[in-house]
Amino acid sequence: MAIITLTTDFGEKDYFAGAVKGAIYSELDEVRIVDISHSVSPFHISEAAYIIKNAYKSFPKGSIHIIGIDSELTPENKHLAVYLDEHYFICANNGILSLLASEINPEKIVEINIHDKIDTNFPVLDVFVKVACHLARGGTLEVIGKNINEIKYLKQLEPLINSERNQIIGHVLYIDNYGNVVTNISRKFFENVGKGRDFVMSARMVTFSEIFETYSDAINFDLEKEKRGEEDGKKLAVFNSAGYIELAIYKSNPHTIGSASTLFGLDLLDTVTINFK
């Protein structure tokens, strides 16, 4: 049974997500539809890129992923179907696959060209669904598009390094449900540049000199509870489950003690700098 996933900025209030699911079921009786997220910030490409990069790998090979972010067809925003890492991705050519394609080369890319057969002002519903169902039936990419050699890349998704190789300049890539701040600096990038050197990481007025493996590593459980000092509300940096440096508050709650985003004053695209000694 084919699996089709949905990642959009549609939210939960409007009919859009439901209409897309209904259109898929109208074409395919036997299919599984999985919502990855409909809560991507409107038109936020890097946020969507982070979500899809870290979700798709948990699905079986051959899964089909519809990404409905900034999907209106324009001369500068063509529609793509991409076969990458034995998964299919259907999206606009707006850089949304940058995080994936920077690590794994796409095996095949086609620019979708079935628009003349469809009257639409809702491309996710009309175009992306048609392509997804075609692939779910075992159809090939060549039938729905022409081969192209590359996709658009977003340079801002990659951190920068200075010529002396003693400074990384990154930025906030994503803020999760707990208010934790995910940077665009991967563990691999950090270790390749740092080579074990001491460092100071700065983001606005907050600094860090250690990155933990897990959130609880920041707490000294060898001490009695009342002697541990900060616990709930302790600031920390951690390599998160997606392999990126994350700035967090231990057991944060945006509605009570606050979160890393609010307490550190950090928002999407804010700068995070690491200076190596």
Short mmCIF file of N, CA and C in Angstrom, two decimals, residues 58-160:
data_model
loop_
_atom_site.label_atom_id
_atom_site.label_comp_id
_atom_site.label_asym_id
_atom_site.label_seq_id
_atom_site.Cartn_x
_atom_site.Cartn_y
_atom_site.Cartn_z
N SER A 58 12.15 8.23 8.37
CA SER A 58 11.44 7.23 9.18
C SER A 58 10.40 6.46 8.36
N PHE A 59 10.16 6.88 7.13
CA PHE A 59 9.16 6.23 6.29
C PHE A 59 9.81 5.18 5.40
N PRO A 60 9.02 4.19 4.96
CA PRO A 60 9.57 3.16 4.07
C PRO A 60 10.06 3.75 2.75
N LYS A 61 11.03 3.07 2.15
CA LYS A 61 11.50 3.46 0.83
C LYS A 61 10.32 3.46 -0.14
N GLY A 62 10.33 4.40 -1.06
CA GLY A 62 9.25 4.50 -2.03
C GLY A 62 8.11 5.38 -1.59
N SER A 63 8.17 5.92 -0.37
CA SER A 63 7.12 6.83 0.09
C SER A 63 7.13 8.11 -0.74
N ILE A 64 5.98 8.75 -0.82
CA ILE A 64 5.80 9.94 -1.65
C ILE A 64 5.47 11.11 -0.72
N HIS A 65 6.24 12.19 -0.82
CA HIS A 65 6.11 13.30 0.11
C HIS A 65 5.68 14.57 -0.62
N ILE A 66 4.47 15.02 -0.34
CA ILE A 66 3.96 16.28 -0.88
C ILE A 66 4.35 17.39 0.09
N ILE A 67 5.00 18.44 -0.43
CA ILE A 67 5.41 19.57 0.39
C ILE A 67 4.70 20.81 -0.15
N GLY A 68 3.70 21.28 0.57
CA GLY A 68 2.88 22.39 0.10
C GLY A 68 3.25 23.70 0.77
N ILE A 69 4.41 24.22 0.44
CA ILE A 69 4.89 25.50 0.98
C ILE A 69 5.28 26.39 -0.19
N ASP A 70 4.71 27.58 -0.29
CA ASP A 70 5.07 28.52 -1.37
C ASP A 70 4.97 27.81 -2.71
N SER A 71 3.82 27.20 -2.98
CA SER A 71 3.70 26.31 -4.13
C SER A 71 3.03 26.93 -5.35
N GLU A 72 2.70 28.21 -5.30
CA GLU A 72 2.08 28.83 -6.46
C GLU A 72 3.05 28.81 -7.64
N LEU A 73 2.58 28.39 -8.79
CA LEU A 73 3.41 28.31 -9.98
C LEU A 73 3.68 29.70 -10.54
N THR A 74 4.97 30.04 -10.69
CA THR A 74 5.38 31.29 -11.31
C THR A 74 6.58 30.98 -12.21
N PRO A 75 6.97 31.93 -13.06
CA PRO A 75 8.16 31.69 -13.88
C PRO A 75 9.42 31.40 -13.07
N GLU A 76 9.46 31.86 -11.82
CA GLU A 76 10.63 31.64 -10.97
C GLU A 76 10.40 30.54 -9.93
N ASN A 77 9.23 29.94 -9.93
CA ASN A 77 8.87 28.96 -8.91
C ASN A 77 8.18 27.78 -9.59
N LYS A 78 8.96 27.02 -10.34
CA LYS A 78 8.43 25.87 -11.07
C LYS A 78 8.12 24.73 -10.10
N HIS A 79 7.39 23.75 -10.58
CA HIS A 79 7.06 22.58 -9.77
C HIS A 79 7.97 21.42 -10.11
N LEU A 80 8.36 20.68 -9.08
CA LEU A 80 9.30 19.58 -9.25
C LEU A 80 8.77 18.28 -8.68
N ALA A 81 9.23 17.19 -9.26
CA ALA A 81 9.12 15.87 -8.65
C ALA A 81 10.54 15.30 -8.62
N VAL A 82 10.99 14.91 -7.44
CA VAL A 82 12.38 14.53 -7.24
C VAL A 82 12.45 13.13 -6.61
N TYR A 83 13.34 12.30 -7.15
CA TYR A 83 13.61 10.99 -6.55
C TYR A 83 14.97 11.08 -5.86
N LEU A 84 14.95 10.96 -4.54
CA LEU A 84 16.14 11.17 -3.74
C LEU A 84 16.13 10.19 -2.58
N ASP A 85 17.21 9.47 -2.39
CA ASP A 85 17.33 8.51 -1.29
C ASP A 85 16.17 7.51 -1.28
N GLU A 86 15.74 7.12 -2.50
CA GLU A 86 14.66 6.14 -2.68
C GLU A 86 13.31 6.63 -2.16
N HIS A 87 13.15 7.94 -2.09
CA HIS A 87 11.88 8.57 -1.76
C HIS A 87 11.53 9.57 -2.86
N TYR A 88 10.23 9.85 -3.00
CA TYR A 88 9.76 10.85 -3.95
C TYR A 88 9.34 12.11 -3.20
N PHE A 89 9.71 13.26 -3.75
CA PHE A 89 9.33 14.56 -3.17
C PHE A 89 8.68 15.41 -4.26
N ILE A 90 7.52 15.97 -3.93
CA ILE A 90 6.79 16.82 -4.87
C ILE A 90 6.65 18.19 -4.22
N CYS A 91 7.19 19.22 -4.87
CA CYS A 91 7.24 20.54 -4.24
C CYS A 91 7.55 21.59 -5.29
N ALA A 92 7.62 22.82 -4.86
CA ALA A 92 8.07 23.91 -5.72
C ALA A 92 9.59 23.98 -5.70
N ASN A 93 10.15 24.49 -6.77
CA ASN A 93 11.61 24.63 -6.87
C ASN A 93 12.04 25.94 -6.22
N ASN A 94 11.84 26.01 -4.91
CA ASN A 94 12.12 27.25 -4.16
C ASN A 94 13.22 27.07 -3.12
N GLY A 95 13.95 25.98 -3.21
CA GLY A 95 15.05 25.73 -2.28
C GLY A 95 14.67 24.85 -1.11
N ILE A 96 13.45 24.35 -1.12
CA ILE A 96 12.95 23.62 0.04
C ILE A 96 13.65 22.27 0.24
N LEU A 97 14.28 21.75 -0.82
CA LEU A 97 15.00 20.49 -0.70
C LEU A 97 16.50 20.69 -0.48
N SER A 98 16.91 21.92 -0.21
CA SER A 98 18.33 22.22 -0.05
C SER A 98 19.01 21.37 1.01
N LEU A 99 18.39 21.23 2.17
CA LEU A 99 19.01 20.48 3.26
C LEU A 99 19.20 19.01 2.90
N LEU A 100 18.26 18.45 2.14
CA LEU A 100 18.37 17.06 1.73
C LEU A 100 19.43 16.90 0.65
N ALA A 101 19.32 17.72 -0.39
CA ALA A 101 20.19 17.56 -1.56
C ALA A 101 21.62 17.98 -1.29
N SER A 102 21.87 18.73 -0.20
CA SER A 102 23.24 19.09 0.13
C SER A 102 24.00 17.90 0.69
N GLU A 103 23.30 16.88 1.15
CA GLU A 103 23.93 15.69 1.72
C GLU A 103 23.79 14.47 0.83
N ILE A 104 22.69 14.40 0.07
CA ILE A 104 22.42 13.25 -0.80
C ILE A 104 22.03 13.77 -2.17
N ASN A 105 22.75 13.37 -3.19
CA ASN A 105 22.44 13.84 -4.54
C ASN A 105 21.13 13.22 -5.04
N PRO A 106 20.22 14.03 -5.58
CA PRO A 106 19.00 13.47 -6.18
C PRO A 106 19.35 12.54 -7.33
N GLU A 107 18.65 11.42 -7.41
CA GLU A 107 18.88 10.48 -8.51
C GLU A 107 18.16 10.91 -9.77
N LYS A 108 17.04 11.60 -9.61
CA LYS A 108 16.30 12.08 -10.78
C LYS A 108 15.47 13.30 -10.38
N ILE A 109 15.45 14.30 -11.26
CA ILE A 109 14.66 15.51 -11.05
C ILE A 109 13.88 15.79 -12.32
N VAL A 110 12.58 16.01 -12.18
CA VAL A 110 11.81 16.44 -13.34
C VAL A 110 11.04 17.70 -12.99
N GLU A 111 10.92 18.57 -13.97
CA GLU A 111 10.09 19.76 -13.85
C GLU A 111 8.70 19.40 -14.37
N ILE A 112 7.72 19.44 -13.49
CA ILE A 112 6.37 18.98 -13.81
C ILE A 112 5.78 19.84 -14.94
N ASN A 113 5.20 19.17 -15.95
CA ASN A 113 4.68 19.91 -17.10
C ASN A 113 3.26 19.48 -17.49
N ILE A 114 2.44 19.12 -16.49
CA ILE A 114 1.08 18.69 -16.79
C ILE A 114 0.06 19.81 -16.57
N HIS A 115 0.55 21.03 -16.34
CA HIS A 115 -0.35 22.12 -15.98
C HIS A 115 -1.35 22.47 -17.08
N ASP A 116 -0.97 22.24 -18.34
CA ASP A 116 -1.89 22.56 -19.44
C ASP A 116 -3.09 21.63 -19.48
N LYS A 117 -3.01 20.53 -18.73
CA LYS A 117 -4.11 19.57 -18.68
C LYS A 117 -5.01 19.79 -17.47
N ILE A 118 -4.64 20.77 -16.61
CA ILE A 118 -5.36 20.98 -15.36
C ILE A 118 -5.69 22.46 -15.21
N ASP A 119 -6.93 22.75 -14.92
CA ASP A 119 -7.34 24.12 -14.61
C ASP A 119 -7.28 24.29 -13.10
N THR A 120 -6.33 25.09 -12.61
CA THR A 120 -6.12 25.13 -11.16
C THR A 120 -5.66 26.49 -10.66
N ASN A 121 -6.07 26.83 -9.46
CA ASN A 121 -5.43 27.92 -8.71
C ASN A 121 -5.04 27.42 -7.32
N PHE A 122 -5.03 26.09 -7.16
CA PHE A 122 -4.67 25.43 -5.92
C PHE A 122 -3.74 24.27 -6.29
N PRO A 123 -2.47 24.56 -6.58
CA PRO A 123 -1.59 23.55 -7.15
C PRO A 123 -1.35 22.32 -6.28
N VAL A 124 -1.34 22.47 -4.96
CA VAL A 124 -1.15 21.29 -4.12
C VAL A 124 -2.30 20.31 -4.32
N LEU A 125 -3.51 20.82 -4.39
CA LEU A 125 -4.69 19.99 -4.57
C LEU A 125 -4.75 19.39 -5.96
N ASP A 126 -4.50 20.19 -6.97
CA ASP A 126 -4.73 19.74 -8.34
C ASP A 126 -3.49 19.11 -8.99
N VAL A 127 -2.36 19.76 -8.88
CA VAL A 127 -1.15 19.28 -9.55
C VAL A 127 -0.40 18.26 -8.69
N PHE A 128 -0.07 18.61 -7.45
CA PHE A 128 0.74 17.73 -6.62
C PHE A 128 0.01 16.41 -6.34
N VAL A 129 -1.30 16.48 -6.12
CA VAL A 129 -2.07 15.26 -5.89
C VAL A 129 -2.05 14.36 -7.12
N LYS A 130 -2.22 14.93 -8.31
CA LYS A 130 -2.18 14.13 -9.55
C LYS A 130 -0.85 13.42 -9.69
N VAL A 131 0.24 14.15 -9.42
CA VAL A 131 1.57 13.56 -9.54
C VAL A 131 1.77 12.47 -8.49
N ALA A 132 1.37 12.73 -7.26
CA ALA A 132 1.54 11.75 -6.19
C ALA A 132 0.78 10.47 -6.49
N CYS A 133 -0.44 10.61 -6.96
CA CYS A 133 -1.25 9.42 -7.26
C CYS A 133 -0.68 8.65 -8.45
N HIS A 134 -0.15 9.37 -9.42
CA HIS A 134 0.51 8.72 -10.56
C HIS A 134 1.70 7.89 -10.07
N LEU A 135 2.50 8.44 -9.20
CA LEU A 135 3.65 7.71 -8.67
C LEU A 135 3.21 6.54 -7.80
N ALA A 136 2.15 6.75 -7.02
CA ALA A 136 1.65 5.69 -6.14
C ALA A 136 1.15 4.49 -6.95
N ARG A 137 0.70 4.73 -8.16
CA ARG A 137 0.25 3.63 -9.04
C ARG A 137 1.42 2.95 -9.73
N GLY A 138 2.62 3.43 -9.50
CA GLY A 138 3.79 2.84 -10.13
C GLY A 138 4.25 3.58 -11.37
N GLY A 139 3.68 4.77 -11.62
CA GLY A 139 4.06 5.55 -12.79
C GLY A 139 5.47 6.12 -12.68
N THR A 140 6.02 6.51 -13.82
CA THR A 140 7.38 7.04 -13.85
C THR A 140 7.38 8.56 -13.85
N LEU A 141 8.52 9.12 -13.48
CA LEU A 141 8.64 10.57 -13.44
C LEU A 141 8.60 11.19 -14.84
N GLU A 142 9.15 10.48 -15.82
CA GLU A 142 9.24 11.04 -17.17
C GLU A 142 7.88 11.36 -17.76
N VAL A 143 6.84 10.67 -17.32
CA VAL A 143 5.51 10.89 -17.87
C VAL A 143 4.95 12.25 -17.46
N ILE A 144 5.35 12.75 -16.30
CA ILE A 144 4.75 13.99 -15.78
C ILE A 144 5.69 15.19 -15.83
N GLY A 145 6.88 15.02 -16.39
CA GLY A 145 7.79 16.15 -16.43
C GLY A 145 9.00 15.90 -17.30
N LYS A 146 9.77 16.95 -17.50
CA LYS A 146 11.01 16.86 -18.27
C LYS A 146 12.20 16.84 -17.32
N ASN A 147 13.20 16.06 -17.66
CA ASN A 147 14.39 15.94 -16.82
C ASN A 147 15.14 17.27 -16.75
N ILE A 148 15.56 17.63 -15.55
CA ILE A 148 16.46 18.77 -15.36
C ILE A 148 17.61 18.29 -14.49
N ASN A 149 18.69 19.09 -14.43
CA ASN A 149 19.91 18.61 -13.79
C ASN A 149 20.11 19.07 -12.36
N GLU A 150 19.45 20.15 -11.97
CA GLU A 150 19.69 20.64 -10.62
C GLU A 150 18.47 21.37 -10.08
N ILE A 151 18.47 21.54 -8.77
CA ILE A 151 17.40 22.25 -8.10
C ILE A 151 17.97 23.54 -7.50
N LYS A 152 17.09 24.42 -7.09
CA LYS A 152 17.51 25.67 -6.47
C LYS A 152 18.00 25.40 -5.06
N TYR A 153 19.10 26.06 -4.69
CA TYR A 153 19.66 25.92 -3.35
C TYR A 153 19.54 27.25 -2.60
N LEU A 154 19.31 27.15 -1.31
CA LEU A 154 19.27 28.33 -0.44
C LEU A 154 20.57 28.39 0.34
N LYS A 155 21.38 29.37 0.03
CA LYS A 155 22.68 29.48 0.70
C LYS A 155 22.53 29.75 2.19
N GLN A 156 21.41 30.41 2.58
CA GLN A 156 21.26 30.75 4.00
C GLN A 156 21.00 29.54 4.88
N LEU A 157 20.78 28.37 4.28
CA LEU A 157 20.60 27.17 5.08
C LEU A 157 21.94 26.62 5.57
N GLU A 158 23.04 27.07 4.99
CA GLU A 158 24.36 26.59 5.37
C GLU A 158 25.08 27.62 6.23
N PRO A 159 25.77 27.20 7.29
CA PRO A 159 26.56 28.13 8.09
C PRO A 159 27.81 28.57 7.32
N LEU A 160 28.42 29.66 7.77
CA LEU A 160 29.63 30.19 7.15
C LEU A 160 30.81 29.99 8.09
#
